[in-house]
Short mmCIF file of C-alpha atoms (C1' of nucleotides) in Angstrom, two decimals:
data_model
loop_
_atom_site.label_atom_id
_atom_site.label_comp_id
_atom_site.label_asym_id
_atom_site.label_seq_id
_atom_site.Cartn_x
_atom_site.Cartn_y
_atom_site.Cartn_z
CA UNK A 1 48.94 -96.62 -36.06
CA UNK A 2 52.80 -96.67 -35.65
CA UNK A 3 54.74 -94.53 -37.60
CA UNK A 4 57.84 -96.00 -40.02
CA UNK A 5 60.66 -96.91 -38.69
CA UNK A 6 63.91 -95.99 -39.96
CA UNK A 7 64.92 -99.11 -40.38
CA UNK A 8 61.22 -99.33 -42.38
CA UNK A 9 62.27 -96.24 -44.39
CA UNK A 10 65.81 -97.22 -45.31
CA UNK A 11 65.04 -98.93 -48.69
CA UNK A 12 63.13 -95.64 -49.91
CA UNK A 13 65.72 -93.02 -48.48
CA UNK A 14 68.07 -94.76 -50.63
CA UNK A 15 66.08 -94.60 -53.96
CA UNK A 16 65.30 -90.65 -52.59
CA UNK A 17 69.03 -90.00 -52.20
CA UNK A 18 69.26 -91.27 -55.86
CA UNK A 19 67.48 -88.99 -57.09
CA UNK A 20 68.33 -85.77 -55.73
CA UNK A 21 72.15 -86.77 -56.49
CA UNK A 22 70.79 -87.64 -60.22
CA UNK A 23 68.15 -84.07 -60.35
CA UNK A 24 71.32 -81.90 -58.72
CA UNK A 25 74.75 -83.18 -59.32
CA UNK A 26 76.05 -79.97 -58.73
CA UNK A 27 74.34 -78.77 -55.65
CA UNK A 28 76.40 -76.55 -53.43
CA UNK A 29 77.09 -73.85 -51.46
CA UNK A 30 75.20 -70.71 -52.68
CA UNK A 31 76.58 -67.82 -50.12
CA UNK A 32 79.55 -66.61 -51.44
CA UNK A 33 82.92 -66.86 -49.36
CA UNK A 34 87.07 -67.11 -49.78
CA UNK A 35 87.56 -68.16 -45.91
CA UNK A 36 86.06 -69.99 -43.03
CA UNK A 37 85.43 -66.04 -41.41
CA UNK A 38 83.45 -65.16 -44.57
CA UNK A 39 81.75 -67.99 -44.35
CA UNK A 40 80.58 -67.54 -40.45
CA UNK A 41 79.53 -63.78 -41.49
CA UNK A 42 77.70 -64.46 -44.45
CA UNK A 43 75.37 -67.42 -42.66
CA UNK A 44 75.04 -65.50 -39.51
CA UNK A 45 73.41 -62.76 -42.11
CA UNK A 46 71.61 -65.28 -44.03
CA UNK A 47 68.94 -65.57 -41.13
CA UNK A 48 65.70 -65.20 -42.72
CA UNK A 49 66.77 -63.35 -45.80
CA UNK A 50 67.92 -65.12 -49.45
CA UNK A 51 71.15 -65.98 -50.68
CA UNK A 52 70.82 -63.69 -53.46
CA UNK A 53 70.67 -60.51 -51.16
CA UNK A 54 73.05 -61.81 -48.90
CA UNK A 55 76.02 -62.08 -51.52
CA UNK A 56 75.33 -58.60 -52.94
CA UNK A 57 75.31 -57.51 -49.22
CA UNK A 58 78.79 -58.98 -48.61
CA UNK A 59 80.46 -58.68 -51.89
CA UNK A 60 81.31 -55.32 -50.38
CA UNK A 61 81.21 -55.91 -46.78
CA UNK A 62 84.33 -58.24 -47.66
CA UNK A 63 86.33 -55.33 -49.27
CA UNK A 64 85.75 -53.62 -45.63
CA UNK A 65 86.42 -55.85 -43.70
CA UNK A 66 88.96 -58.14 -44.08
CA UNK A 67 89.64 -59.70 -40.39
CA UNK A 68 88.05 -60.63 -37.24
CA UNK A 69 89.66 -58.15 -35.97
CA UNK A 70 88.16 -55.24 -38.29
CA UNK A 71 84.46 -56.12 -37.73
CA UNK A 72 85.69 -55.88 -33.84
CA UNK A 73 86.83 -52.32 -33.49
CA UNK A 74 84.09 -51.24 -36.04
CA UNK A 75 81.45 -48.43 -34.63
CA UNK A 76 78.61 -50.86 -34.30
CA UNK A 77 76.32 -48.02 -36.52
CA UNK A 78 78.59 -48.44 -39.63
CA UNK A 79 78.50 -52.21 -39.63
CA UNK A 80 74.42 -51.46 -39.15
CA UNK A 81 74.06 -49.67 -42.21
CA UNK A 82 76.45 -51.92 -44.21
CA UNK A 83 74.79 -54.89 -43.55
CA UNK A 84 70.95 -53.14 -43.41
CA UNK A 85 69.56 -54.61 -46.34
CA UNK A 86 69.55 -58.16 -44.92
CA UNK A 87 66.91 -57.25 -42.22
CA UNK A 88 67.20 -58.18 -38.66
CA UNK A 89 70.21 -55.63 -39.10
CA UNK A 90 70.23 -54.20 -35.31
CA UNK A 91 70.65 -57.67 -34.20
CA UNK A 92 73.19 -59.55 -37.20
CA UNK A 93 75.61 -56.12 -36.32
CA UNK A 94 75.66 -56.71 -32.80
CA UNK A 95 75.87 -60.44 -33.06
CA UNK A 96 78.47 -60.22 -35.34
CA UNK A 97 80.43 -57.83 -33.75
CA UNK A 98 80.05 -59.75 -30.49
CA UNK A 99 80.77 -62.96 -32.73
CA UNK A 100 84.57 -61.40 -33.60
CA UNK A 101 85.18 -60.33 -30.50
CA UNK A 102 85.15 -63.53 -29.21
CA UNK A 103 87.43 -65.05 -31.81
CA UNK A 104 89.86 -62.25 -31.54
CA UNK A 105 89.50 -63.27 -27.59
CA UNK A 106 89.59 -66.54 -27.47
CA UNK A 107 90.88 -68.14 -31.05
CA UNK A 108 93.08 -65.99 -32.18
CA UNK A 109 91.11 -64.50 -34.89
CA UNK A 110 90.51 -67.50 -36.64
CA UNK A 111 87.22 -69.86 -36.93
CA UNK A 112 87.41 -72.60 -34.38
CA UNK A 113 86.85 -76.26 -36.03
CA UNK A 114 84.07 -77.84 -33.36
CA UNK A 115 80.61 -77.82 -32.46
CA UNK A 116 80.87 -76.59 -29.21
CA UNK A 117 83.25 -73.85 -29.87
CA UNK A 118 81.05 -72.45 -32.82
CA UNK A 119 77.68 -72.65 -31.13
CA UNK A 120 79.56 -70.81 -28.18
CA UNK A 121 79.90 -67.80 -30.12
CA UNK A 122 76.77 -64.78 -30.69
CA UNK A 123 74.36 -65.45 -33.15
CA UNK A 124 75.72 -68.95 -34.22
CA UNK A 125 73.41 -71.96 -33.30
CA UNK A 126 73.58 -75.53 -35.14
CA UNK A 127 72.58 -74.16 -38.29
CA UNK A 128 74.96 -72.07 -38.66
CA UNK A 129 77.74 -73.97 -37.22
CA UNK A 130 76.61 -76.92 -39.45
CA UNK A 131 77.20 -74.37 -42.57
CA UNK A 132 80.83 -73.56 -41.75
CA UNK A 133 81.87 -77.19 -40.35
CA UNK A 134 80.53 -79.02 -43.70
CA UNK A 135 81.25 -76.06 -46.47
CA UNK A 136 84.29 -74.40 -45.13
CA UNK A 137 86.21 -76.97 -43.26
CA UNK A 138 84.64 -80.36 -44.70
CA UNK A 139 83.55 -81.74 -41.51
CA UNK A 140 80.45 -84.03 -41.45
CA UNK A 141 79.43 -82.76 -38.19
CA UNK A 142 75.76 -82.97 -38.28
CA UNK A 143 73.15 -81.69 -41.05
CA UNK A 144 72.11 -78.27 -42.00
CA UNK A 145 68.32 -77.33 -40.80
CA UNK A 146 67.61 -74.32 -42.49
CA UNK A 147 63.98 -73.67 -43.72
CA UNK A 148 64.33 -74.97 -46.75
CA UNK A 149 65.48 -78.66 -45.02
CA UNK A 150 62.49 -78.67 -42.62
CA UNK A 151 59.93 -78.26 -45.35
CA UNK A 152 61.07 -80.41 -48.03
CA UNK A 153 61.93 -83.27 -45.37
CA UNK A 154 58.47 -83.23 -43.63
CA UNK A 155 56.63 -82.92 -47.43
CA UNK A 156 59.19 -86.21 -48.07
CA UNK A 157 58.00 -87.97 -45.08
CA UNK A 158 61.80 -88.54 -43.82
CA UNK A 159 60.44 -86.88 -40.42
CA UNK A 160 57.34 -85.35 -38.63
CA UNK A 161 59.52 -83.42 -36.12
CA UNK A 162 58.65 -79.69 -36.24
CA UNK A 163 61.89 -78.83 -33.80
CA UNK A 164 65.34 -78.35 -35.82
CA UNK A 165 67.38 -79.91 -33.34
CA UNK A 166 64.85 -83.22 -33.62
CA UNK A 167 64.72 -83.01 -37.36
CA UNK A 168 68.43 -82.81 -37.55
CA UNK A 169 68.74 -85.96 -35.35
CA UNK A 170 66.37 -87.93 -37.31
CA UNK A 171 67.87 -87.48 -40.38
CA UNK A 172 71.39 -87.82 -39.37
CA UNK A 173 69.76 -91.86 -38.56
CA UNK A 174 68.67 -92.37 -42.31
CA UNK A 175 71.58 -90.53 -44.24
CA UNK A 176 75.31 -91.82 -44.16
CA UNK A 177 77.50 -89.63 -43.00
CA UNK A 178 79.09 -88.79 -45.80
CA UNK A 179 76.36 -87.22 -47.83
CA UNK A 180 75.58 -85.07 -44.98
CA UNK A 181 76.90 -81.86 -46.23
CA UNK A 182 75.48 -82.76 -49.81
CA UNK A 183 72.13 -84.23 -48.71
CA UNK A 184 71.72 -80.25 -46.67
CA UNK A 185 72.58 -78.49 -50.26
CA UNK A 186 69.82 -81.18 -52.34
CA UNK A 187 67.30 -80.02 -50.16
CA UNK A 188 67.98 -76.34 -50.08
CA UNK A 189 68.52 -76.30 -54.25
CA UNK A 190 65.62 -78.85 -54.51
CA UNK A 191 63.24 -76.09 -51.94
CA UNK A 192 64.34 -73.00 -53.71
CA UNK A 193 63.64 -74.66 -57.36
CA UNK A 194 61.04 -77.25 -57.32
CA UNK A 195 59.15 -78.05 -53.85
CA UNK A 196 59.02 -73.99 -52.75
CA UNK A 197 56.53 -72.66 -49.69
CA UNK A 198 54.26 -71.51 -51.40
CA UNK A 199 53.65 -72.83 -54.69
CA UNK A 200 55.84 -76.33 -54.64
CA UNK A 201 56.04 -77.33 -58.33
CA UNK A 202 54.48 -81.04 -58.38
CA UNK A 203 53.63 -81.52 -61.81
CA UNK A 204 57.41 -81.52 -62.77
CA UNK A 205 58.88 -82.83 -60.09
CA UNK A 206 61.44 -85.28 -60.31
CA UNK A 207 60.80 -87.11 -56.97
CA UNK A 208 57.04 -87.14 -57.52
CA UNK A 209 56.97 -91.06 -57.39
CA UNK A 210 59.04 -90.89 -54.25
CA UNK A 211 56.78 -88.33 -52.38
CA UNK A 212 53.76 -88.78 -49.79
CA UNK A 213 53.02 -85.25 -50.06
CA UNK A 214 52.68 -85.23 -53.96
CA UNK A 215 50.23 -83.34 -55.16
CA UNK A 216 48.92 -82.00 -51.91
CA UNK A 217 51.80 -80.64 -50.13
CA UNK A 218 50.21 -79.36 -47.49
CA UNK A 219 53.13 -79.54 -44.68
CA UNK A 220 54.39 -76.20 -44.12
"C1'" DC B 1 56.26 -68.46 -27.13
"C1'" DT B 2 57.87 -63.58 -29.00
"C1'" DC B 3 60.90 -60.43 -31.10
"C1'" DC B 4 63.95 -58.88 -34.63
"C1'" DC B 5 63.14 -56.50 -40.10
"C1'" DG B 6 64.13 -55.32 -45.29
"C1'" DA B 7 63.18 -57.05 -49.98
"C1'" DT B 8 60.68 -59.75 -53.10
"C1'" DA B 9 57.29 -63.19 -55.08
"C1'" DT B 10 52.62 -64.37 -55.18
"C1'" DA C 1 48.10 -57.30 -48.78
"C1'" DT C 2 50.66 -61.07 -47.28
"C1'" DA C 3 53.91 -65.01 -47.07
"C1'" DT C 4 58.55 -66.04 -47.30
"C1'" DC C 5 63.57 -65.80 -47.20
"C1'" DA C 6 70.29 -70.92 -45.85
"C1'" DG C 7 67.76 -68.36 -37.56
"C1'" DG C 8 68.97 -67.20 -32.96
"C1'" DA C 9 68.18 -65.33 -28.43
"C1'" DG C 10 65.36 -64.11 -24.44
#
DNA sequence: CTCCCGATAT
DNA sequence: ATATCAGGAG
C-alpha cells in the first residue's frame, strides 16, 4: 500500500502544529548560552548527554574560557577534565579545540553564519549547525534532528525515515519555514516531558487524538 | 557499521 | 543491569 503523501498529510500536520504551539507556548532553547561561541560549545558537548548536565558543565567552562581563542591555546588535558562529565570527553576536547582553531584561522574568532561554513568545522554536523543557525543567529536554515526529533516524529507518523539527514528533509516539506526553529524545540520539550524512550506518557498526552502510535508506541 | 563514555532513570 | 541522553567521525 502507498504511504501518505505530504500533500495527504498536510491537513493533519496543521491541526499537530496546533497543538504543540497550544501544549508548549514557551518551548525553547534549554542549553544555556550569552553568544553564538557558547552556543557552538555547549551543542557540540550536548552529544549524547542531557541538557541538564551540560549547563552545569559549562556554567564554569564559560568563566574559563571566554574566546575562541582561549579554548585554542588550552593544553588539550585541562579542557579534558573540564568538560569530563559530559562523556565522550576525549573526543568533545579535541573536537572542540580543533573546532576554535579553525575559527581563530579562518573567521576571525567569531561563529560563521552558513551551513557550509559550520558543518566545515570538527565535531559540528547538521545538528549542530541547525542549533546555532536557528537559536543564536535566527536563521531558518533547516530543522534540528536530535534524538528527541527522530522519535517523536516517527511515533507521529510525519516520517518513516530512520537517517537524520532524510528525516530532516521530510519534515522541512510539511512545516513552513518559519516554525522551523520552534517546531525542533516542541519536539525536544514534548520528548523529554510526555512521549520519552522509554516510558512515553500516553494516557495524558495532549496529542493522543492526533497520534498513530498512541497507545503502542512502539517506534524507537 | 563501529567507536567514543559519564551520569541518571527505569 | 540496562537503556538513554539536544551526535559526529572513521
Amino acid at each position: 500500500m502507498a504511504r501518505q503523501s505530504t500533500r495527504a498529510q498536510a491537513p493533519r500536520v496543521k491541526e499537530i502544529l496546533a497543538a504543540l504551539r497550544r501544549t508548549y507556548p514557551d518551548a525553547h532553547c534549554e542549553l544555556e548560552y550569552s553568544n553564538p561561541l557558547e552556543l557552538l560549545i555547549a551543542t557540540i558537548l550536548s552529544a549524547q548527554c542531557t541538557d541538564k548536565r551540560v549547563n552545569q558543565v559549562t556554567r564554569t567552562l564559560f568563566q574559563k574560557y571566554r574566546s575562541a581563542a582561549d579554548y585554542a591555546r588550552a593544553p588539550l588535558s585541562e579542557l579534558e577534565q573540564a568538560i569530563r562529565t559530559t562523556g565522550f570527553y576525549k573526543n568533545k576536547a579535541r573536537n572542540i579545540q580543533a573546532c576554535c582553531r579553525a575559527l581563530v584561522e579562518r573567521h576571525g574568532g567569531q561563529v560563521p553564519r552558513t551551513m557550509e561554513e559550520l558543518t566545515a568545522l570538527e565535531g559540528v554536523g547538521r545538528k549542530t549547525a541547525n542549533v546555532v543557525l536557528g537559536n543564536a543567529f535566527g536563521l531558518n536554515e533547516g530543522i534540528v534532528v536530535d534524538t528527541h526529533v527522530r522519535r517523536v516524529a516517527r511515533r507521529l507518523g510525519l516520517t518513516r525515515q530512520k537517517n537524520p539527514e532524510k528525516i530532516e528533509q521530510e519534515l522541512m516539506q510539511l512545516v513552513p519555514r518559519e516554525l522551523w526553529t520552534q517546531f525542533s524545540h516542541w519536539l525536544i520539550w514534548h520528548g523529554r516531558r510526555r512521549c520519552t524512550a522509554r516510558k512515553p506518557d500516553c494516557e495524558h498526552c495532549e496529542l493522543r487524538e492526533l497520534c498513530p502510535s498512541a497507545g503502542n508506541a512502539t517506534v524507537d
